[in-house]
mmCIF file of C-alpha atoms in Angstrom:
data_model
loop_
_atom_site.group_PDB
_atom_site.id
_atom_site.type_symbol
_atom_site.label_atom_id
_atom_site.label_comp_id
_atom_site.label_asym_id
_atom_site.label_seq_id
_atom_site.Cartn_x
_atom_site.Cartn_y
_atom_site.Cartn_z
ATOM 1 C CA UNK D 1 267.337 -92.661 50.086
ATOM 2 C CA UNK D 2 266.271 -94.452 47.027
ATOM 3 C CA UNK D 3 267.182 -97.994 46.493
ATOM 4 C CA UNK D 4 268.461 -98.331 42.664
ATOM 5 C CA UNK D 5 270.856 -101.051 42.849
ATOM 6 C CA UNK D 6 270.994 -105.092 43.734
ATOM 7 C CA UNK D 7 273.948 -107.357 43.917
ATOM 8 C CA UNK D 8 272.883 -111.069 43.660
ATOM 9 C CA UNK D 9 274.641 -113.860 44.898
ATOM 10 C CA UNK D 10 275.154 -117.611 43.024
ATOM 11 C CA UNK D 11 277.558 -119.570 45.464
ATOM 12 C CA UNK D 12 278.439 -122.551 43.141
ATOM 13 C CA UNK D 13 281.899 -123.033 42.160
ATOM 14 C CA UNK D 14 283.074 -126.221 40.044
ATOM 15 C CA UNK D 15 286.310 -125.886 41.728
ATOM 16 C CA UNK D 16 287.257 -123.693 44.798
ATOM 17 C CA UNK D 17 290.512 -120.823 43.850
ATOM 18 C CA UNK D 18 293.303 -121.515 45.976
ATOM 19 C CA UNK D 19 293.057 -117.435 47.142
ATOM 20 C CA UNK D 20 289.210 -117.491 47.516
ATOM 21 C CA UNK D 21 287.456 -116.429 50.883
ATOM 22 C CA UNK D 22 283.813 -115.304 49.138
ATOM 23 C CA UNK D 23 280.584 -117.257 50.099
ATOM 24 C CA UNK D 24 281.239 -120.534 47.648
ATOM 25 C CA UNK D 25 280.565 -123.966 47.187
ATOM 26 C CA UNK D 26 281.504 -126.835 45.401
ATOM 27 C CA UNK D 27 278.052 -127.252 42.792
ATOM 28 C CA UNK D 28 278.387 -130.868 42.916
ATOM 29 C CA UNK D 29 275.158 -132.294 44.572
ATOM 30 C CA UNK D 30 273.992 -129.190 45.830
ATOM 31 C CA UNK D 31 270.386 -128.191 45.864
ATOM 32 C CA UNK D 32 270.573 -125.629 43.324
ATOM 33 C CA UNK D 33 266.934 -125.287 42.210
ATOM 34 C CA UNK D 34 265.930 -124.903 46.067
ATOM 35 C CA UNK D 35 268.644 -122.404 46.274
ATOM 36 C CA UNK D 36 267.184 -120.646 43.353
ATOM 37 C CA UNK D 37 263.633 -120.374 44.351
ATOM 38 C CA UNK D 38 264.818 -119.307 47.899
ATOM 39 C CA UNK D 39 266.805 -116.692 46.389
ATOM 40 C CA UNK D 40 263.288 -115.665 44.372
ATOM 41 C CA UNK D 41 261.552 -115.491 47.722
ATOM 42 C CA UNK D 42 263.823 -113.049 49.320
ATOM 43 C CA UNK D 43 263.643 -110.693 46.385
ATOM 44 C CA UNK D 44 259.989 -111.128 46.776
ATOM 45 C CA UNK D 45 260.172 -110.119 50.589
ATOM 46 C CA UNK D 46 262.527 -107.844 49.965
ATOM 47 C CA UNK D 47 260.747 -105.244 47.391
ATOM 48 C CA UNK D 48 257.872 -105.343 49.222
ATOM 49 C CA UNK D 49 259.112 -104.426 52.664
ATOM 50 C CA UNK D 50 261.590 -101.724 51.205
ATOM 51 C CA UNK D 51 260.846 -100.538 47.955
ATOM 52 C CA UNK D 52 260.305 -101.741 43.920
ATOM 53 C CA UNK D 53 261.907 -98.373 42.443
ATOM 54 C CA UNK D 54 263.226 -99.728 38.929
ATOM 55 C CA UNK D 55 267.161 -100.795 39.871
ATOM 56 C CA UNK D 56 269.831 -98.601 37.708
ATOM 57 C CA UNK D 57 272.630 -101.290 38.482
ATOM 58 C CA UNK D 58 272.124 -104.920 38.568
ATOM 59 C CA UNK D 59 275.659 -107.274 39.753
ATOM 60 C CA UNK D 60 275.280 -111.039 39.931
ATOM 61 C CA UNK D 61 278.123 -112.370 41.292
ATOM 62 C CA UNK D 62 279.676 -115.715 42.643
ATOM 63 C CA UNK D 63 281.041 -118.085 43.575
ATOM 64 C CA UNK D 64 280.343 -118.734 39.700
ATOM 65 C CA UNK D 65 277.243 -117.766 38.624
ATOM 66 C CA UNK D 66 277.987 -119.255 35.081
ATOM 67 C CA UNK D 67 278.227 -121.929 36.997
ATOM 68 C CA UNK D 68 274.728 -122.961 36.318
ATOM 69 C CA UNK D 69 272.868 -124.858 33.835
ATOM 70 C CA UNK D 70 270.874 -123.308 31.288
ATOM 71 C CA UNK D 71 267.643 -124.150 32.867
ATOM 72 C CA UNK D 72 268.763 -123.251 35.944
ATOM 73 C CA UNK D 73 270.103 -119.724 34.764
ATOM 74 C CA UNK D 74 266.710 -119.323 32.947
ATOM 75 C CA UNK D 75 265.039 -120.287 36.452
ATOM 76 C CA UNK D 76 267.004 -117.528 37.517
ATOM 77 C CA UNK D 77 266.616 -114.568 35.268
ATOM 78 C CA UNK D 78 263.059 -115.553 34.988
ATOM 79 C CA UNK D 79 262.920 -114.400 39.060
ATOM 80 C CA UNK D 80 264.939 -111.442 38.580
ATOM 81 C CA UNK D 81 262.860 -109.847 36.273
ATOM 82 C CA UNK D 82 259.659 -110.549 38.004
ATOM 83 C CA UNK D 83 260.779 -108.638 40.906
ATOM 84 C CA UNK D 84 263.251 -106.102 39.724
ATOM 85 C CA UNK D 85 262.021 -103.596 37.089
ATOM 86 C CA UNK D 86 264.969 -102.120 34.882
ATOM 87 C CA UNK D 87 264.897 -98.413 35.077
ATOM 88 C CA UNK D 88 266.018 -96.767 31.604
ATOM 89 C CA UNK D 89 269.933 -96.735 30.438
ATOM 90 C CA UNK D 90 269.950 -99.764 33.322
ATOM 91 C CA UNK D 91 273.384 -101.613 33.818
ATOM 92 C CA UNK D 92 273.086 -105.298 34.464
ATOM 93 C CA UNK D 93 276.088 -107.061 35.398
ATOM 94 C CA UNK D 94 276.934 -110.565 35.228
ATOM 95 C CA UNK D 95 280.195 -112.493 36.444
ATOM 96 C CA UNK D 96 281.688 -115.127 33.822
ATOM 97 C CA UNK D 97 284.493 -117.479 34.000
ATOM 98 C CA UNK D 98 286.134 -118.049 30.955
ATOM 99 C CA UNK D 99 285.716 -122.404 30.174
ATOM 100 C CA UNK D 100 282.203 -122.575 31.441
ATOM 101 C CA UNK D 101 279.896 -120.521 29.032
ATOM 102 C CA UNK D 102 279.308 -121.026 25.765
ATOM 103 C CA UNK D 103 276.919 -119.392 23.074
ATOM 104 C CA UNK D 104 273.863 -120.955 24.795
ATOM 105 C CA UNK D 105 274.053 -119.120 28.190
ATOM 106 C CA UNK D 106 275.531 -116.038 26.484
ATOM 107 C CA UNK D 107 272.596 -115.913 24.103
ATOM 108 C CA UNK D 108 269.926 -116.476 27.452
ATOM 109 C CA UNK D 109 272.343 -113.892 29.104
ATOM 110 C CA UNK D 110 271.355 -111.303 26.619
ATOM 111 C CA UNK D 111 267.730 -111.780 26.156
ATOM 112 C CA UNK D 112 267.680 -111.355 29.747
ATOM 113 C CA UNK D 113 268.905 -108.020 29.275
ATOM 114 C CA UNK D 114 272.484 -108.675 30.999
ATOM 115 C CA UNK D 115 274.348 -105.610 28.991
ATOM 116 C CA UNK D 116 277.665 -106.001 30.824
ATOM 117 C CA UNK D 117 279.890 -109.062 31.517
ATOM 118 C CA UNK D 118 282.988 -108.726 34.406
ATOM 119 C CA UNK D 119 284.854 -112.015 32.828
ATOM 120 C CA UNK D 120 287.763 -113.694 35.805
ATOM 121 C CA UNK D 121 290.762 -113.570 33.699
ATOM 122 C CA UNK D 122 293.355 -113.235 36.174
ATOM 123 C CA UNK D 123 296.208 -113.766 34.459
ATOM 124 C CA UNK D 124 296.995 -114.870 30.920
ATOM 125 C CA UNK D 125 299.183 -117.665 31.442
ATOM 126 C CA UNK D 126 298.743 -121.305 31.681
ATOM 127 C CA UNK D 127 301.114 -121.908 35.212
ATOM 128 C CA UNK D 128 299.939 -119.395 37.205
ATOM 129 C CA UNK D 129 296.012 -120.360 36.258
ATOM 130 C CA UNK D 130 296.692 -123.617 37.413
ATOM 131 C CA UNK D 131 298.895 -122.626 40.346
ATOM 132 C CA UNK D 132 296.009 -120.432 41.633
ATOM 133 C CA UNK D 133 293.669 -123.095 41.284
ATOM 134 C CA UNK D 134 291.513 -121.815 38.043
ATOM 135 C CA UNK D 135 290.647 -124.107 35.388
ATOM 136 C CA UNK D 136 290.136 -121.812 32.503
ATOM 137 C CA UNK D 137 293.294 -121.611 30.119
ATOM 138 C CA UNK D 138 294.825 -118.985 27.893
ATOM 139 C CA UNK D 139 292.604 -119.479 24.782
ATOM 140 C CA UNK D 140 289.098 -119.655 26.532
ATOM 141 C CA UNK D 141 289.840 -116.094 27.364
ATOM 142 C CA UNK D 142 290.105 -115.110 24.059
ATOM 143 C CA UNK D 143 287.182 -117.248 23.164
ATOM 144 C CA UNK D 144 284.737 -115.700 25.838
ATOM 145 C CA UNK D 145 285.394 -112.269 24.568
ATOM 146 C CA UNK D 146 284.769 -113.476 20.944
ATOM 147 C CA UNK D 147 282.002 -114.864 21.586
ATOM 148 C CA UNK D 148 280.501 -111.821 23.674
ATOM 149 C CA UNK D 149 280.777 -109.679 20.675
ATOM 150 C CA UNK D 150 279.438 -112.282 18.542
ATOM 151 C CA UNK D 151 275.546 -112.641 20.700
ATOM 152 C CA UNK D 152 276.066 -108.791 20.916
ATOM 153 C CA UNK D 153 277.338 -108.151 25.039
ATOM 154 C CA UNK D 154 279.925 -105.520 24.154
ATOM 155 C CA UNK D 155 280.201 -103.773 27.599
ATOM 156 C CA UNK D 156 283.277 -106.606 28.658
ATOM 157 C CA UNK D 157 285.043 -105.766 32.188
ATOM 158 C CA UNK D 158 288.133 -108.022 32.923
ATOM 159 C CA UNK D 159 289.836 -108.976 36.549
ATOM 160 C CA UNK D 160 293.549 -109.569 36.890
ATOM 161 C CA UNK D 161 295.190 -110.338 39.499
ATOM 162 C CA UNK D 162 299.222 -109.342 40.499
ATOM 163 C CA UNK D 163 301.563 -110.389 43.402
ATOM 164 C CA UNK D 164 300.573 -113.975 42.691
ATOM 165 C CA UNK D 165 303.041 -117.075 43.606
ATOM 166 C CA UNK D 166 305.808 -117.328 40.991
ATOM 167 C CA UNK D 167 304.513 -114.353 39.576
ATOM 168 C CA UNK D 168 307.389 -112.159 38.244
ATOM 169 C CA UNK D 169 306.844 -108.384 36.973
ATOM 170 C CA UNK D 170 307.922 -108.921 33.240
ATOM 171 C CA UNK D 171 304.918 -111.952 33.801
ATOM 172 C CA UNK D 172 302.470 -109.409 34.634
ATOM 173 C CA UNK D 173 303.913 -106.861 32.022
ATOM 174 C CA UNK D 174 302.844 -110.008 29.380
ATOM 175 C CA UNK D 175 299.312 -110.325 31.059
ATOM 176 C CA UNK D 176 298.814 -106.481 30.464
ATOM 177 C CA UNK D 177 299.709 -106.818 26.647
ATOM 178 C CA UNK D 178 297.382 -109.623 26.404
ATOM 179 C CA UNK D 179 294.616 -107.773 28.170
ATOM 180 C CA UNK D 180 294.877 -104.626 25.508
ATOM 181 C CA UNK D 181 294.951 -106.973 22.383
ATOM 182 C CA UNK D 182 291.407 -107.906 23.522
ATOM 183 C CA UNK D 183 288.418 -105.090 23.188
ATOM 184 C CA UNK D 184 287.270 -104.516 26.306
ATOM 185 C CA UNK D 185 286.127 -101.813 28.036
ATOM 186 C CA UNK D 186 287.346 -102.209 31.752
ATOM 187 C CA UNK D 187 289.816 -103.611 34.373
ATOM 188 C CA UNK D 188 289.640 -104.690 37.298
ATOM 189 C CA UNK D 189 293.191 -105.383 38.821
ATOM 190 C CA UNK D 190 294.059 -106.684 42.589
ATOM 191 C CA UNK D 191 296.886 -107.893 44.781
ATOM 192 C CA UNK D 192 296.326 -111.552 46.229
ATOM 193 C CA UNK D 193 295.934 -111.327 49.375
ATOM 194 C CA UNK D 194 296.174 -113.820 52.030
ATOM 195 C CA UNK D 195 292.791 -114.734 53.605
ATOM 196 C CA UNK D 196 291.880 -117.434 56.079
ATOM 197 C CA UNK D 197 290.401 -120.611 55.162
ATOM 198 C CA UNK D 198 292.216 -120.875 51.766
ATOM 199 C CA UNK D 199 294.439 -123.083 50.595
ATOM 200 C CA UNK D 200 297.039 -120.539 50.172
ATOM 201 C CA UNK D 201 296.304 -119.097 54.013
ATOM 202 C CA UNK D 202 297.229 -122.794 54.722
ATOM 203 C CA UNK D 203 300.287 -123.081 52.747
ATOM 204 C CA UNK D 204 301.841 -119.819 54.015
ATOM 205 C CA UNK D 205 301.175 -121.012 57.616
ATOM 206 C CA UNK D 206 303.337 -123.905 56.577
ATOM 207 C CA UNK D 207 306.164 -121.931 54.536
ATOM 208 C CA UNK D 208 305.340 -123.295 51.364
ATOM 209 C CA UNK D 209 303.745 -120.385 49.828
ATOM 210 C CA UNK D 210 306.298 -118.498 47.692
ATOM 211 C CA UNK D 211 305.053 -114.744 46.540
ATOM 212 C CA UNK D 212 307.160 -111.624 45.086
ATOM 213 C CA UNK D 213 308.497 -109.894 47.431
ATOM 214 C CA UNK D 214 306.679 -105.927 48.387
ATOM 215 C CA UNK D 215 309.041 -104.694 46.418
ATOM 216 C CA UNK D 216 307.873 -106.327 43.091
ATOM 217 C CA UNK D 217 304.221 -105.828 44.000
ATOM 218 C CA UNK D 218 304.953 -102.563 44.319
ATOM 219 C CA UNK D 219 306.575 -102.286 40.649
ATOM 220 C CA UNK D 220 303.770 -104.295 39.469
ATOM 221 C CA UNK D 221 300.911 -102.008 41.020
ATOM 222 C CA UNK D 222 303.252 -98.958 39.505
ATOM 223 C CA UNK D 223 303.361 -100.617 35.709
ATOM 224 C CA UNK D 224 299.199 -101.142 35.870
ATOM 225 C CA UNK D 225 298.980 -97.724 36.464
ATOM 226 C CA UNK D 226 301.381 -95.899 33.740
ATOM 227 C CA UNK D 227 300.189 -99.004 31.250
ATOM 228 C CA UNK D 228 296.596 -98.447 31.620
ATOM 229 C CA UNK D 229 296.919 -94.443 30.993
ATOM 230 C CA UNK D 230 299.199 -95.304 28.335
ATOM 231 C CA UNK D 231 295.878 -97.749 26.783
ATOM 232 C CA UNK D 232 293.297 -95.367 27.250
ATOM 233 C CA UNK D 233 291.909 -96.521 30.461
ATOM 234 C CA UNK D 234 291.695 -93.742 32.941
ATOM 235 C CA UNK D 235 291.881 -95.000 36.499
ATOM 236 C CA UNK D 236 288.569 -94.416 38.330
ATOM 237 C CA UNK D 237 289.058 -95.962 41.639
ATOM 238 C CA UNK D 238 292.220 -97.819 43.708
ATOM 239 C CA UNK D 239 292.007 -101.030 41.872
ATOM 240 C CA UNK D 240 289.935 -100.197 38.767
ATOM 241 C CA UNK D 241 290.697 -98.567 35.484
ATOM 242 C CA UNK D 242 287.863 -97.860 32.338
ATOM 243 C CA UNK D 243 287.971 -96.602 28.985
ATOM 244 C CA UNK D 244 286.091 -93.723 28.988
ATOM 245 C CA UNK D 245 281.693 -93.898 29.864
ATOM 246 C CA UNK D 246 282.597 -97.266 31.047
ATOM 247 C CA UNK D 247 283.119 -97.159 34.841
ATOM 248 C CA UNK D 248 281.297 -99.735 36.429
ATOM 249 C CA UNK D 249 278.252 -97.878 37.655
ATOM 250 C CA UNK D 250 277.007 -100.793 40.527
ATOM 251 C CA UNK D 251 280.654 -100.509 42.035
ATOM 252 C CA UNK D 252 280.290 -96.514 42.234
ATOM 253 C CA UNK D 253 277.733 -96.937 44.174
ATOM 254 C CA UNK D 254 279.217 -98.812 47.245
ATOM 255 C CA UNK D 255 282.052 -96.546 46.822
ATOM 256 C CA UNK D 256 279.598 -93.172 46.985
ATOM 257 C CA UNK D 257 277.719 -94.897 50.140
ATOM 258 C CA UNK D 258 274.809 -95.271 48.602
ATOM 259 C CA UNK D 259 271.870 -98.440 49.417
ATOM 260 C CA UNK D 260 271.721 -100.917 47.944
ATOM 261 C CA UNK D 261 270.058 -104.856 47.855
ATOM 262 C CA UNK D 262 271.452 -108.235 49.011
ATOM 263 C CA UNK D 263 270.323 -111.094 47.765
ATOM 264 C CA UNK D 264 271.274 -114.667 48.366
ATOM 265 C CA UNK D 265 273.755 -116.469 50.697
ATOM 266 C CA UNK D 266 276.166 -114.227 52.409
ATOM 267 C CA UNK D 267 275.154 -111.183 50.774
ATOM 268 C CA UNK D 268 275.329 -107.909 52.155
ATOM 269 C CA UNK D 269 272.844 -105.022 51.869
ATOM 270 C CA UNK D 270 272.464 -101.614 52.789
ATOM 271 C CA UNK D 271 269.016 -99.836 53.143
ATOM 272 C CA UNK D 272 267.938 -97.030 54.866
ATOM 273 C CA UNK D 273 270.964 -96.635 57.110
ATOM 274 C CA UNK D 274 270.897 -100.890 58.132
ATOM 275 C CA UNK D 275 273.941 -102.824 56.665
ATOM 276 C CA UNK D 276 272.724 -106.671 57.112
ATOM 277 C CA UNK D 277 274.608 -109.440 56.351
ATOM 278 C CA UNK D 278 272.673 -112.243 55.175
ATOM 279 C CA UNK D 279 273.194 -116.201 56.558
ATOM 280 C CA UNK D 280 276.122 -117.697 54.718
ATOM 281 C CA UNK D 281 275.566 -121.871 54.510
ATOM 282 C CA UNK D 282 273.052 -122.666 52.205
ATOM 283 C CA UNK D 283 270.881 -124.818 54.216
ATOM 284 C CA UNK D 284 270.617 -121.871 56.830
ATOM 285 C CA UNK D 285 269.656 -119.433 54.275
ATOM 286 C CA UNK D 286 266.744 -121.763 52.963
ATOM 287 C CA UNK D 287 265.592 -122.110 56.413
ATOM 288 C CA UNK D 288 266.032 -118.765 57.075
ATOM 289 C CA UNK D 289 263.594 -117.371 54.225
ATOM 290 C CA UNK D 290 261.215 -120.344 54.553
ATOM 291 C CA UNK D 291 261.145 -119.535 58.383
ATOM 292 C CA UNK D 292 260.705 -115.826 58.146
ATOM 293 C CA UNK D 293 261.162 -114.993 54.529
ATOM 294 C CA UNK D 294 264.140 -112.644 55.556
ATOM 295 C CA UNK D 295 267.853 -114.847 55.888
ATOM 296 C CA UNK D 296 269.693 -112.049 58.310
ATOM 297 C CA UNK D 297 272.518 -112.904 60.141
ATOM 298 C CA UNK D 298 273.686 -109.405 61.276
ATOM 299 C CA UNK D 299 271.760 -106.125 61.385
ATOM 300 C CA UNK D 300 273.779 -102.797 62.188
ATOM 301 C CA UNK D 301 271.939 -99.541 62.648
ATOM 302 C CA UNK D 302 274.703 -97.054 61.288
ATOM 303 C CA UNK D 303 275.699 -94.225 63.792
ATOM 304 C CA UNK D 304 276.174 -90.921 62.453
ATOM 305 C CA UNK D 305 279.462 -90.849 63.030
ATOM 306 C CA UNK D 306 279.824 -94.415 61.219
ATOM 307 C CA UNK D 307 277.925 -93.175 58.336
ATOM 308 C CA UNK D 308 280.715 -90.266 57.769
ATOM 309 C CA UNK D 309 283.691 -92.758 58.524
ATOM 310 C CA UNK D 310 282.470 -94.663 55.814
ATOM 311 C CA UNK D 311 281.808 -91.886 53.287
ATOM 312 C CA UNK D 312 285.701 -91.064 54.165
ATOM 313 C CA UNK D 313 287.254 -94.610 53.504
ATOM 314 C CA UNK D 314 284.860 -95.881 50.696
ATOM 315 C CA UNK D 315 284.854 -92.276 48.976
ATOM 316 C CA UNK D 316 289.056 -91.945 49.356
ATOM 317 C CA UNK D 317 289.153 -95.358 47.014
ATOM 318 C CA UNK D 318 287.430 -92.939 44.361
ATOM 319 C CA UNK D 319 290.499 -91.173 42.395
ATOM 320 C CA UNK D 320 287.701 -88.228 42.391
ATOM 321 C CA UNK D 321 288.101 -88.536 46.298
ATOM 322 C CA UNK D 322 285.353 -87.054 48.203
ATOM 323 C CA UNK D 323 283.105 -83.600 47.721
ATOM 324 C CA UNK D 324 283.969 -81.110 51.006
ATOM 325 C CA UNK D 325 280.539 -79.774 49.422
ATOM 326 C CA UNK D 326 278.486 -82.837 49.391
ATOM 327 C CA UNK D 327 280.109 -83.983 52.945
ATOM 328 C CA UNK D 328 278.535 -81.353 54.441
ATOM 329 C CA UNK D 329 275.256 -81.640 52.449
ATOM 330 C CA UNK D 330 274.882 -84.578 53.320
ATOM 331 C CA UNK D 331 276.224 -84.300 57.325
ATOM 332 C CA UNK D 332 275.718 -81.065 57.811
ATOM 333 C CA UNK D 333 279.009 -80.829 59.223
ATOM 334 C CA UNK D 334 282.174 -79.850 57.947
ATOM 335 C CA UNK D 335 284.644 -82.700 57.126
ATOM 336 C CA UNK D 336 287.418 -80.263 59.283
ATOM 337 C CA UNK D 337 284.970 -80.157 61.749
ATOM 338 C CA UNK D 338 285.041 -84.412 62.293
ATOM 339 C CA UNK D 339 288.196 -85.141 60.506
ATOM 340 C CA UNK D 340 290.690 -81.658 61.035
ATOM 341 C CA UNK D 341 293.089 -83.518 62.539
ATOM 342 C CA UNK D 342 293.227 -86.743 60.627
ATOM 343 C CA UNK D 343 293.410 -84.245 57.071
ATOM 344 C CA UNK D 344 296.073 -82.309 58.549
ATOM 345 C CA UNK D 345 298.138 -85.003 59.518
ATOM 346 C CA UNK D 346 298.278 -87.228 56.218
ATOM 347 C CA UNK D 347 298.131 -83.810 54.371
ATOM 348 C CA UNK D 348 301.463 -83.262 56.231
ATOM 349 C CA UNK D 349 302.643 -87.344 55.436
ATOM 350 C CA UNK D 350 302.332 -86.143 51.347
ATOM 351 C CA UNK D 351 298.937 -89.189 51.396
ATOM 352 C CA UNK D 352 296.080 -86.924 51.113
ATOM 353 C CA UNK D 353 295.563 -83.683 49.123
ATOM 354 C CA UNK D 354 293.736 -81.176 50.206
ATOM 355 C CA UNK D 355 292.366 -78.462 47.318
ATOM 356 C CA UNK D 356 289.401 -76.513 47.246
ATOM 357 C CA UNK D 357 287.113 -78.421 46.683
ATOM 358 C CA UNK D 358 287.612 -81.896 47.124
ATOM 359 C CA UNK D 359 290.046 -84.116 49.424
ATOM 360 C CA UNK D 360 291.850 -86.757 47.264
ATOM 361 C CA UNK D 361 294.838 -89.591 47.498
ATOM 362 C CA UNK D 362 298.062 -88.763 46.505
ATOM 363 C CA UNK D 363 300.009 -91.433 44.233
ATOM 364 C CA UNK D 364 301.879 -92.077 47.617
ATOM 365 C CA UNK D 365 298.465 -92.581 49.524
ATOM 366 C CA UNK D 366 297.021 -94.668 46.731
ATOM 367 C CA UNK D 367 300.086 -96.932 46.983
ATOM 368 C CA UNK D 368 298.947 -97.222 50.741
ATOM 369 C CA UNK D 369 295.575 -96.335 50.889
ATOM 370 C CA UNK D 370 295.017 -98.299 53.286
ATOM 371 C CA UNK D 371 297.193 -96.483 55.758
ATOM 372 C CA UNK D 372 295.120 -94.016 55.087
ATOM 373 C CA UNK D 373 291.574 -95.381 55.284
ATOM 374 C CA UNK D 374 292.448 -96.407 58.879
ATOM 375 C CA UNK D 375 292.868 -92.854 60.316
ATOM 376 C CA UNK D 376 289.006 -92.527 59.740
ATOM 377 C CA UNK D 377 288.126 -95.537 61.471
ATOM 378 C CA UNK D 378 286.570 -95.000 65.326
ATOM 379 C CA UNK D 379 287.449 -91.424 65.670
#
């Protein structure tokens, strides 16, 4: 299968989120420039052991990968483009906290060909920002998006983030009025949830850790849905919503099972049937490509049967759902003939529905989807 996408990884952070379990660290005193050209060396290795096709998708994500300094983001692009060729109508992604970019990186952003921008708004009030542990305020969000349209990056994706301590419905009602008044193109929106090692895992171990209750998370998940139809943003996927030509195109590809690159600490790729995960602590990924120039931690040779279970639970998050036709194109097996029994029975439960052509979520399964995704798990 060809390889048309990368996701690239920048692990800085000038502070650490309170909810955050991705591969981060602090940027203070780090060896950033070492990181950098190690990063360079894997693409390098990379292309040349598996392919250079020109990439369709491009996602650099954190961490914070405005995180860097202009010279260092320069050092950067500079090594993306001298191993990645852009194939034609390309999307290239880059994450961007509102605080920490200015006109300058914007500017080096766009000469670099970054067309698309997936800004971490989370919410659009002072409190929670600060009770969540993200130093951005209210205004910068407003400013980031100004400015975007200003250097001429008008493809703007925002995250949001619901169920959050002291978070009440009519709070997230006001973040979702915000979000419209701005001209974006996309949403991302997510419950917290609880992960280990984070300050928040910490503080619910400890009963200090006050969130809504199901029942407003619930009502919350219910208003994102009827206020982003109401918008113009047609919900594409579980957690993700788009005006219309707009769905992130990198993200449909994990969610079709298709391969892609890893590149950088703790990244995770998937090529030619191998997901790898790549060594996490920085100094162990610089040893790691200076030792062999490849920094894998984990290499799993898919099964067949692991392939479909995958195209079940990744392809259910699509509201599309997944193709009977292509299933079995792709398998050459019927999905009744792996899955009869688990389709019947949520058929039965009112989670999945089964037409013609396609198997899909119902609004109940979508509210617990993830119910669902485990009945395709091991089978």
């Amino acid at each position: 299968m060809a390889i048309t996408a990368a996701y690239l990884h920048i692990p800085f952070c000038e502070q650490i989120c309170h909810y955050c379990d991705f591969n981060k660290v602090f940027l203070d005193r780090q060896p950033v420039e070492e990181y950098l050209r190690a990063m360079e060396r894997e693409m390098a290795h990379t292309t040349s052991r598996f392919s250079d096709r020109k990439m369709k998708t491009i996602f650099v994500g954190g961490g914070t990968p405005t995180a860097l300094n202009v010279e260092q983001l320069e050092l950067f692009l500079n090594s993306i483009h001298r191993h990645f060729k852009l194939a034609d109508n390309y999307e290239f992604t880059f994450e961007a906290n509102p605080g920490n970019i200015g006109k300058d990186k914007l500017k080096l952003l766009k000469e670099a060909g970054v067309n698309r921008l997936s800004i971490g708004v989370q919410a659009f009030q002072d409190e929670l920002l600060k009770g969540i542990g993200r130093t951005h305020r209210y205004e910068d969000i407003f400013e980031i998006v100004s400015l975007a349209y200003e250097i001429g990056i008008h493809n703007l994706s925002i995250d949001l983030m619901f169920g959050l301590p002291h978070q009440t419905v009519q709070m997230f009602q006001e973040s979702l009025q915000k979000a419209f008044l701005l001209d974006i193109t996309h949403v991302s929106a997510y419950s917290l949830q609880i992960e280990p090692k984070t300050l928040f895992y910490n503080l619910m171990n400890k009963g200090k850790l006050k969130v809504p209750s199901e029942e407003n998370e619930y009502k919350m998940y219910e208003l994102l849905m009827n206020e982003m139809e109401r918008n113009g943003f047609a919900q594409y996927e579980i957690s993700n919503f788009a005006k219309p030509g707009f769905e992130s195109r990198h993200n449909l590809t994990y969610w079709r099972n298709e391969h892609y690159y890893g590149i950088g600490a703790g990244a995770h790729s998937y090529i030619n049937g191998v997901r790898r995960v790549n060594a996490g602590p920085l100094k162990q990924y610089i040893n790691s490509i200076t030792e062999t120039g490849f920094p894998y931690r984990e290499e799993n040779v898919l099964t067949e049967n692991e392939k479909m279970e995958e195209e079940m639970f990744m392809g259910l998050r699509k509201i599309k759902g997944v193709s009977k036709n292509e299933f079995k194109k792709k398998y050459n097996k019927s999905i009744y003939d792996v899955f009869g029994e688990q389709v019947t029975s949520l058929a039965k439960k009112g989670l999945l529905i089964d037409n013609e052509e396609r198997l899909t979520l119902s609004k109940q399964g979508i509210f617990l989807g993830n119910e669902v995704f485990q009945q395709f798990l091991n089978v």
